PDB file of C-alpha atoms in Angstrom:
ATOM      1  CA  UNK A 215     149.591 151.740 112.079  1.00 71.00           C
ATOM      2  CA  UNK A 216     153.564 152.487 111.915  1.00 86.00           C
ATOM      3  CA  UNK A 217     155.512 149.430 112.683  1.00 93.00           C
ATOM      4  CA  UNK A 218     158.502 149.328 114.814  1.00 96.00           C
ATOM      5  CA  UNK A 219     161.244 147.153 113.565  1.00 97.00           C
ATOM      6  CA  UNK A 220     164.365 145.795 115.552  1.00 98.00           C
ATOM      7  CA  UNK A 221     166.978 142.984 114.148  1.00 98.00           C
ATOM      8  CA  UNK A 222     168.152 139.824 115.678  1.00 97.00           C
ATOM      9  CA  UNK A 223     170.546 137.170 114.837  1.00 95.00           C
ATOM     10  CA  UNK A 224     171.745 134.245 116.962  1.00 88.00           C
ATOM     11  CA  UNK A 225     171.163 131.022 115.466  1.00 82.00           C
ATOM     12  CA  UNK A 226     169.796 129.624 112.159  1.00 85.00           C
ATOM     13  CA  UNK A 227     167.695 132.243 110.599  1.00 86.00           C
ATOM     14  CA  UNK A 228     164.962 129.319 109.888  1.00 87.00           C
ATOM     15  CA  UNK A 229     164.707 128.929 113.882  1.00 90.00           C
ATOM     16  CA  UNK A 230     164.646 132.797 114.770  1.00 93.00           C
ATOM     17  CA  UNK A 231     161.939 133.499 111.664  1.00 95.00           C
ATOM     18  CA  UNK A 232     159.787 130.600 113.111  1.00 93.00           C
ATOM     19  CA  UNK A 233     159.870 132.222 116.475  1.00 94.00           C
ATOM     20  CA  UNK A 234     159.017 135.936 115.614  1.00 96.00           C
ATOM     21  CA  UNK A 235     156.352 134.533 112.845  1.00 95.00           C
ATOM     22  CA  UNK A 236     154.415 133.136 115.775  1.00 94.00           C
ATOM     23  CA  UNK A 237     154.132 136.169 118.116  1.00 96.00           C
ATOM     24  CA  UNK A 238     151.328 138.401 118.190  1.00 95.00           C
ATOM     25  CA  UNK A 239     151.804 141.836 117.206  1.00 96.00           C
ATOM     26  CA  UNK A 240     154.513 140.692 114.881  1.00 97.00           C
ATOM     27  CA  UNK A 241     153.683 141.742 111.805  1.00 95.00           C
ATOM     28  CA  UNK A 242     156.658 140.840 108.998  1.00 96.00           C
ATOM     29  CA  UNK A 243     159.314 138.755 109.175  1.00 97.00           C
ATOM     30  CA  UNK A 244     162.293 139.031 106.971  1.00 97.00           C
ATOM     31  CA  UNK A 245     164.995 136.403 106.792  1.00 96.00           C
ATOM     32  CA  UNK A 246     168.388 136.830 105.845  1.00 96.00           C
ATOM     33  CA  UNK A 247     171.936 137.778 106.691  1.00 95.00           C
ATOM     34  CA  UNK A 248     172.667 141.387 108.545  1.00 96.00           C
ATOM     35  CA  UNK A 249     175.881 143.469 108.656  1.00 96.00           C
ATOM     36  CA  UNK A 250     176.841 146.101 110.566  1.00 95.00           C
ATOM     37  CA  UNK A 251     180.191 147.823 111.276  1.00 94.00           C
ATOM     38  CA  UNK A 252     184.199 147.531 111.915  1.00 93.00           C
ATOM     39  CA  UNK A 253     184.689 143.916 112.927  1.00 93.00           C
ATOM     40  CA  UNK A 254     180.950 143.019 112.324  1.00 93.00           C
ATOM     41  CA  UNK A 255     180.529 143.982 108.921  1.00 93.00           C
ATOM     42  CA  UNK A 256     180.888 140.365 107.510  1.00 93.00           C
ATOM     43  CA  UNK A 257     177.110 139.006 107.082  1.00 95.00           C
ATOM     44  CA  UNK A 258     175.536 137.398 109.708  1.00 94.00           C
ATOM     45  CA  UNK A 259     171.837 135.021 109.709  1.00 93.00           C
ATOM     46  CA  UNK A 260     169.289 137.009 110.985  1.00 96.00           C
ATOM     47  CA  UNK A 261     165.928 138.189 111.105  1.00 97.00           C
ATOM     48  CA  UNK A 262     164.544 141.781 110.765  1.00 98.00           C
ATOM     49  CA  UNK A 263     161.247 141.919 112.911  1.00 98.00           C
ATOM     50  CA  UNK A 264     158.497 144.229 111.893  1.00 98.00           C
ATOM     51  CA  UNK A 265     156.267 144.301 114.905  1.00 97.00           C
ATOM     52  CA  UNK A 266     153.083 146.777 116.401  1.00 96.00           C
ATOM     53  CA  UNK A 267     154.342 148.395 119.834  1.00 95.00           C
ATOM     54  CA  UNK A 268     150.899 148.589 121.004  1.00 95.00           C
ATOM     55  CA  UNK A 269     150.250 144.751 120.622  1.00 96.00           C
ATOM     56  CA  UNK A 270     154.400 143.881 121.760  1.00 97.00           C
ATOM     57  CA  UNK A 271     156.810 145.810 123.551  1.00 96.00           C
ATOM     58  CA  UNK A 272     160.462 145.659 122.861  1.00 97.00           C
ATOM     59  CA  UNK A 273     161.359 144.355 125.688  1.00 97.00           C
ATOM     60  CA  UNK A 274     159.475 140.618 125.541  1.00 97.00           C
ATOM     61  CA  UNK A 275     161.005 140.224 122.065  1.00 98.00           C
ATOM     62  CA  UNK A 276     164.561 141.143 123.501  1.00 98.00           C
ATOM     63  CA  UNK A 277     163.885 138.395 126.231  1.00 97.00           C
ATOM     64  CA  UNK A 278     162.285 135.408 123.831  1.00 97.00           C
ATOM     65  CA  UNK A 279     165.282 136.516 121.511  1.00 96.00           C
ATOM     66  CA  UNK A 280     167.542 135.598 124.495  1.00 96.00           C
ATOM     67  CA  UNK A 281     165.969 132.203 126.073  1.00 95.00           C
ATOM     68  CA  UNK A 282     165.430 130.880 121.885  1.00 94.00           C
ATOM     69  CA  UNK A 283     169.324 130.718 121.224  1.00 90.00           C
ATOM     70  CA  UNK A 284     172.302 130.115 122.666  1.00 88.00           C
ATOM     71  CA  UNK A 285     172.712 133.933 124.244  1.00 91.00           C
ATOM     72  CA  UNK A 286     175.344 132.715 126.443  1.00 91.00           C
ATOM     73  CA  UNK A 287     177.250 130.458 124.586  1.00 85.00           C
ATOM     74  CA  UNK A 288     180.582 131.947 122.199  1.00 79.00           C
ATOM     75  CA  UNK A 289     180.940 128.393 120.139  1.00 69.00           C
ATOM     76  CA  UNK A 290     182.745 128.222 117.300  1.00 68.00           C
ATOM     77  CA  UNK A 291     180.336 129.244 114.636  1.00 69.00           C
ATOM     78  CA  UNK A 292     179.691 132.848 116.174  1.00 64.00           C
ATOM     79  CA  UNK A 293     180.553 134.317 112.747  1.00 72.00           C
ATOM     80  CA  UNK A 294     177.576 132.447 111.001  1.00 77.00           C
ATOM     81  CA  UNK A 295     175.487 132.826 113.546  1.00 84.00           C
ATOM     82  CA  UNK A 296     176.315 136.035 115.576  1.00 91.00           C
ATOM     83  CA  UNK A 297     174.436 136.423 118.552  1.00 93.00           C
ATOM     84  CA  UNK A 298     173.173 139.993 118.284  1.00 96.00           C
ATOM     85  CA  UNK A 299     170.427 142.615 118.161  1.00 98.00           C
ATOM     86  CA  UNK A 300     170.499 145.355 116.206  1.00 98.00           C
ATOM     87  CA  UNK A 301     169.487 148.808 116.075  1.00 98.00           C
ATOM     88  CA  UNK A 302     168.333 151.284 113.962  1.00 97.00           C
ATOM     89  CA  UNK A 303     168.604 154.529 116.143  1.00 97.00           C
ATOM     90  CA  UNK A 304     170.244 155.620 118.852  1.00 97.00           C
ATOM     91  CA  UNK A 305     167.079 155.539 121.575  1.00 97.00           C
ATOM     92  CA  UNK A 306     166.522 151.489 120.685  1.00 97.00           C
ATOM     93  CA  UNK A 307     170.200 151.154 121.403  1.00 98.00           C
ATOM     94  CA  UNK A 308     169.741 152.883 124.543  1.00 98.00           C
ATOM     95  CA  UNK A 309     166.592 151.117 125.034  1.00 98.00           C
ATOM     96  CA  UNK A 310     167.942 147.401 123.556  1.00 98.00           C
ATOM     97  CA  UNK A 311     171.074 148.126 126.738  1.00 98.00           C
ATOM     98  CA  UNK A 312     168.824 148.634 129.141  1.00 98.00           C
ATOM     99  CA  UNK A 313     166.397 145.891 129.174  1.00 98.00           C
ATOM    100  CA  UNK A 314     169.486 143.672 128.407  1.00 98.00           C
ATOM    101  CA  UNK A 315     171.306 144.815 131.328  1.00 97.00           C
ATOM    102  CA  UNK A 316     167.784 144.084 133.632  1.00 97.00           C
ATOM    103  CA  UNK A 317     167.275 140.367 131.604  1.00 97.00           C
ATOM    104  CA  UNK A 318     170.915 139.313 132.980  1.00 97.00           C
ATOM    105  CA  UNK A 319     169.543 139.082 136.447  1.00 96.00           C
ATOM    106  CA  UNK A 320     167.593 135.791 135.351  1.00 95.00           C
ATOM    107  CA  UNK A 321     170.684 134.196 133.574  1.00 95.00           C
ATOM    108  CA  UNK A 322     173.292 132.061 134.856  1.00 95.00           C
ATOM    109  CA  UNK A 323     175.528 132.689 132.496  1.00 95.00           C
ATOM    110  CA  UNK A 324     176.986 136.126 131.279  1.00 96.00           C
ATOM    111  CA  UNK A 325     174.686 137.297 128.189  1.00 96.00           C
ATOM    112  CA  UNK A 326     176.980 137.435 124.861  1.00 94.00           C
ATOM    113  CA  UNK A 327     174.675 138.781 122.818  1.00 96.00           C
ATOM    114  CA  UNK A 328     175.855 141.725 121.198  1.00 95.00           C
ATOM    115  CA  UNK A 329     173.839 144.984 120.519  1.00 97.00           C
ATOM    116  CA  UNK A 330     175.089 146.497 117.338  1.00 97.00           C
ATOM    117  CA  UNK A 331     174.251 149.104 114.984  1.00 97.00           C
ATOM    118  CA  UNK A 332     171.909 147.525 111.613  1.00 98.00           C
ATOM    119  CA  UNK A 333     174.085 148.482 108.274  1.00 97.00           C
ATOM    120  CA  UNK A 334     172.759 146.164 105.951  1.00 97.00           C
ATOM    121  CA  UNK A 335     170.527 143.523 104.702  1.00 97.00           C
ATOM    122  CA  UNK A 336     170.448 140.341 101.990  1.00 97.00           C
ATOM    123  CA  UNK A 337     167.250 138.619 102.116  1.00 96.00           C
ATOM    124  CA  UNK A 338     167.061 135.188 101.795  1.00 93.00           C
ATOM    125  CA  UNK A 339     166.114 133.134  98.503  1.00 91.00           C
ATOM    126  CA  UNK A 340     162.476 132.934  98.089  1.00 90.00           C
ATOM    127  CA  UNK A 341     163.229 128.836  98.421  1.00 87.00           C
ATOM    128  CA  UNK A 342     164.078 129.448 102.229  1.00 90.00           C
ATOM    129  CA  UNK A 343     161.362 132.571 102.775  1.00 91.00           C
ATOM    130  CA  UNK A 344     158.648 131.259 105.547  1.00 91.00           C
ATOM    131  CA  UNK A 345     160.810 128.160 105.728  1.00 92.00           C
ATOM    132  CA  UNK A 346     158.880 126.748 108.835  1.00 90.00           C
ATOM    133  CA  UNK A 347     155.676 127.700 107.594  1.00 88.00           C
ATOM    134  CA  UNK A 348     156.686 125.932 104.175  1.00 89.00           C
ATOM    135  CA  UNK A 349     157.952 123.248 105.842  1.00 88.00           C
ATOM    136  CA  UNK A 350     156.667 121.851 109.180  1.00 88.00           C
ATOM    137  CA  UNK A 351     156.973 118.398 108.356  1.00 90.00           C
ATOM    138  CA  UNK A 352     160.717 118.525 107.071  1.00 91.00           C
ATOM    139  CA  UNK A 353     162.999 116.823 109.763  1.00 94.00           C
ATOM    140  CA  UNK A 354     164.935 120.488 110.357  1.00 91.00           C
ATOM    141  CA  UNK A 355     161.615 121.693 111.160  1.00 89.00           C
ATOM    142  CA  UNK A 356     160.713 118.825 113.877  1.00 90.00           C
ATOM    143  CA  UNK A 357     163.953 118.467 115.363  1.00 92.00           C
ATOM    144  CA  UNK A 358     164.851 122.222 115.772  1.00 91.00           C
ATOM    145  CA  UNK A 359     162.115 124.807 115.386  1.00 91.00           C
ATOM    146  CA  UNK A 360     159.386 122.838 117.214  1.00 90.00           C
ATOM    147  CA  UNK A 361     160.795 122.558 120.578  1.00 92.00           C
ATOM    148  CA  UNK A 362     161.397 125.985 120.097  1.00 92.00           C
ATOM    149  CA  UNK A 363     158.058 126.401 119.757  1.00 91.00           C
ATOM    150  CA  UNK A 364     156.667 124.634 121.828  1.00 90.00           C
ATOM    151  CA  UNK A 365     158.854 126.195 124.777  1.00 92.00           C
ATOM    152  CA  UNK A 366     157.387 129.284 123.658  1.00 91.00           C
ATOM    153  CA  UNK A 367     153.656 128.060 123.677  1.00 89.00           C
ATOM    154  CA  UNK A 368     154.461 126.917 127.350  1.00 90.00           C
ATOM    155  CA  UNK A 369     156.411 130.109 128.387  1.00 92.00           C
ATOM    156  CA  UNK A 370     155.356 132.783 126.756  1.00 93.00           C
ATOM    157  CA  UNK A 371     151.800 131.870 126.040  1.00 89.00           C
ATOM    158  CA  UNK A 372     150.485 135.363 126.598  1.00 92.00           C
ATOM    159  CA  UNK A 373     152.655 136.854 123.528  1.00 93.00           C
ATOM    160  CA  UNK A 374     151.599 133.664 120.805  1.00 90.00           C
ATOM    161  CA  UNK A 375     149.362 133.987 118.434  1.00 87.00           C
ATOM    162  CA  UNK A 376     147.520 130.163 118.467  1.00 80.00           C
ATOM    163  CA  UNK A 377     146.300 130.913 114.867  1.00 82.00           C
ATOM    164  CA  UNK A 378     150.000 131.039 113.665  1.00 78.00           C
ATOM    165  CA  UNK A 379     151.176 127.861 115.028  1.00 71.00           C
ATOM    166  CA  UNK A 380     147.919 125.941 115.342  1.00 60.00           C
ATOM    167  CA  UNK A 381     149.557 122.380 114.818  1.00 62.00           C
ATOM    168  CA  UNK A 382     151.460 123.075 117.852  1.00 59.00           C
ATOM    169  CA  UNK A 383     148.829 124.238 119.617  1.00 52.00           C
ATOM    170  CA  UNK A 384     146.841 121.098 119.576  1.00 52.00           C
ATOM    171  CA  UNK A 385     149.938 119.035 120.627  1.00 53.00           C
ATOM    172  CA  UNK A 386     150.719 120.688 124.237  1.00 49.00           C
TER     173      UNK A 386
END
């Protein structure tokens, strides 16, 4: 099986790894900060999801990426947490503008998020690896990542795998 693997950055990397670690078909998660060119080459928090095409399709990623941040929203701490996705060929940026451009119809607000080409990667420290999966109890974890999760369990229930979030589960 040859995974397909796409980048996204938006808000704490903690959040966004929790998300993607509890979707089926998503098979890795690496957490970290992403570069990419000209004015975004500065590092970024973000994610680089390693995911089965036959089990997930681009596009539902693209659109939990989107609802799980603020997508719309150009606050003050955009360089931290750039609201991106990036690419790693030509076709997914094609691809990434396309179902972006189709997604806006169900947003108020004009979509920030920026599709931009993947240059680089620093992972994490192993400390802050799997942090929610580490950590579900910590207050971050409660406060932040579990309504997150929780929205997903009630919105995208189809694309979560239950055995990956099973604390959750049982509280919905």
């Amino acid at each position: 099986m040859e995974l397909t693997k796409i980048a996204f950055g938006g808000g704490c990397h903690w959040c966004t790894e929790a998300v993607f670690q509890s979707l089926i078909g998503v098979e890795k998660v690496a957490q970290g900060w992403v570069s990419s060119t000209a004015k975004n080459k500065p590092f970024s928090e973000a994610v680089i999801v390693y995911f089965n095409m036959e089990k997930i399709d681009l596009k539902t990623l693209i659109e939990i990426h989107l609802v799980t941040h603020k997508s719309t929203s150009n606050h003050a701490m955009r360089t931290k947490y750039r609201s991106a996705i990036y690419y790693f060929s030509h076709q997914q940026k094609i691809e990434i503008l396309q179902i972006v451009t189709k997604l806006q119809k169900s947003f108020k607000e004009k979509i920030i998020t920026k599709t931009l080409e993947f240059k680089d990667f620093k992972p994490s420290t192993a400390a802050f690896q799997n942090y929610y999966q580490s950590n579900p109890d910590k207050p971050f974890c409660k406060n932040y990542i579990n309504p997150k999760l929780k929205f997903l369990v009630q919105q995208f229930s189809k694309s979560i795998d239950s055995s990956k979030v099973p604390h959750l589960i049982s509280t919905i």
